């Protein structure tokens, strides 16, 4: 049986520690980074670079900007 895991990966200290801890425990790891329109694109680039350096084969960046609340709409 192949052991799989999904890691929500920002590239920060917490998610990097989680990823490093998971690497020896799982055969296949998928990293997901959320692009929520953060000011600094460098955060996403760092996450991509780190996951690659750590040997993660699949890293997806999901654009969540369509989910952003429009301040002109109440509710």
Short mmCIF file of C-alpha atoms in Angstrom, two decimals:
data_model
loop_
_atom_site.label_atom_id
_atom_site.label_comp_id
_atom_site.label_asym_id
_atom_site.label_seq_id
_atom_site.Cartn_x
_atom_site.Cartn_y
_atom_site.Cartn_z
CA UNK A 1 0.00 0.00 0.00
CA UNK A 2 1.33 3.43 -0.98
CA UNK A 3 1.20 5.94 1.85
CA UNK A 4 0.12 9.37 0.57
CA UNK A 5 -0.10 12.79 2.21
CA UNK A 6 -1.23 16.29 1.29
CA UNK A 7 0.67 19.17 2.88
CA UNK A 8 -0.64 22.73 2.80
CA UNK A 9 2.70 24.38 2.16
CA UNK A 10 3.42 28.10 2.46
CA UNK A 11 7.20 27.72 2.61
CA UNK A 12 7.27 29.21 6.10
CA UNK A 13 8.84 27.60 9.17
CA UNK A 14 5.75 25.71 10.31
CA UNK A 15 4.78 24.14 7.00
CA UNK A 16 8.42 23.39 6.13
CA UNK A 17 8.85 21.59 9.46
CA UNK A 18 5.66 19.65 8.76
CA UNK A 19 6.90 18.68 5.30
CA UNK A 20 10.33 17.58 6.56
CA UNK A 21 8.65 15.51 9.27
CA UNK A 22 6.32 13.88 6.72
CA UNK A 23 8.99 13.01 4.12
CA UNK A 24 10.21 9.76 5.71
CA UNK A 25 6.68 8.75 6.71
CA UNK A 26 5.00 8.84 3.28
CA UNK A 27 5.76 7.41 -0.13
CA UNK A 28 4.04 10.21 -2.03
CA UNK A 29 3.51 13.80 -0.92
CA UNK A 30 1.48 16.48 -2.67
CA UNK A 31 2.15 20.07 -1.62
CA UNK A 32 -0.52 22.71 -2.09
CA UNK A 33 0.16 26.43 -1.86
CA UNK A 34 -2.69 28.94 -1.91
CA UNK A 35 -2.25 32.09 -3.97
CA UNK A 36 -4.59 34.48 -2.23
CA UNK A 37 -3.15 37.59 -3.85
CA UNK A 38 -0.44 38.11 -1.26
CA UNK A 39 1.64 41.22 -1.79
CA UNK A 40 4.91 39.39 -2.06
CA UNK A 41 5.07 36.77 -4.82
CA UNK A 42 8.35 35.71 -3.23
CA UNK A 43 6.38 33.64 -0.68
CA UNK A 44 5.05 31.41 -3.44
CA UNK A 45 8.44 31.22 -5.17
CA UNK A 46 10.13 30.18 -1.91
CA UNK A 47 7.52 27.47 -1.36
CA UNK A 48 8.09 26.14 -4.88
CA UNK A 49 11.87 26.17 -4.49
CA UNK A 50 11.80 24.48 -1.08
CA UNK A 51 9.44 21.72 -2.15
CA UNK A 52 11.63 21.01 -5.16
CA UNK A 53 14.82 20.99 -3.05
CA UNK A 54 13.19 18.59 -0.59
CA UNK A 55 12.26 16.18 -3.39
CA UNK A 56 8.51 16.72 -3.62
CA UNK A 57 7.40 15.65 -7.09
CA UNK A 58 3.99 17.36 -7.10
CA UNK A 59 3.44 20.92 -5.92
CA UNK A 60 0.31 22.77 -6.98
CA UNK A 61 -0.36 26.48 -6.53
CA UNK A 62 -4.10 27.15 -6.30
CA UNK A 63 -5.41 30.59 -7.18
CA UNK A 64 -8.02 31.51 -4.59
CA UNK A 65 -8.49 35.10 -5.77
CA UNK A 66 -11.96 34.31 -7.24
CA UNK A 67 -13.00 33.52 -3.63
CA UNK A 68 -11.89 36.93 -2.40
CA UNK A 69 -14.70 38.94 -0.89
CA UNK A 70 -15.78 41.96 -2.86
CA UNK A 71 -16.00 44.88 -0.42
CA UNK A 72 -18.75 46.40 -2.58
CA UNK A 73 -21.09 43.48 -1.91
CA UNK A 74 -22.69 43.14 1.51
CA UNK A 75 -23.07 39.78 3.20
#
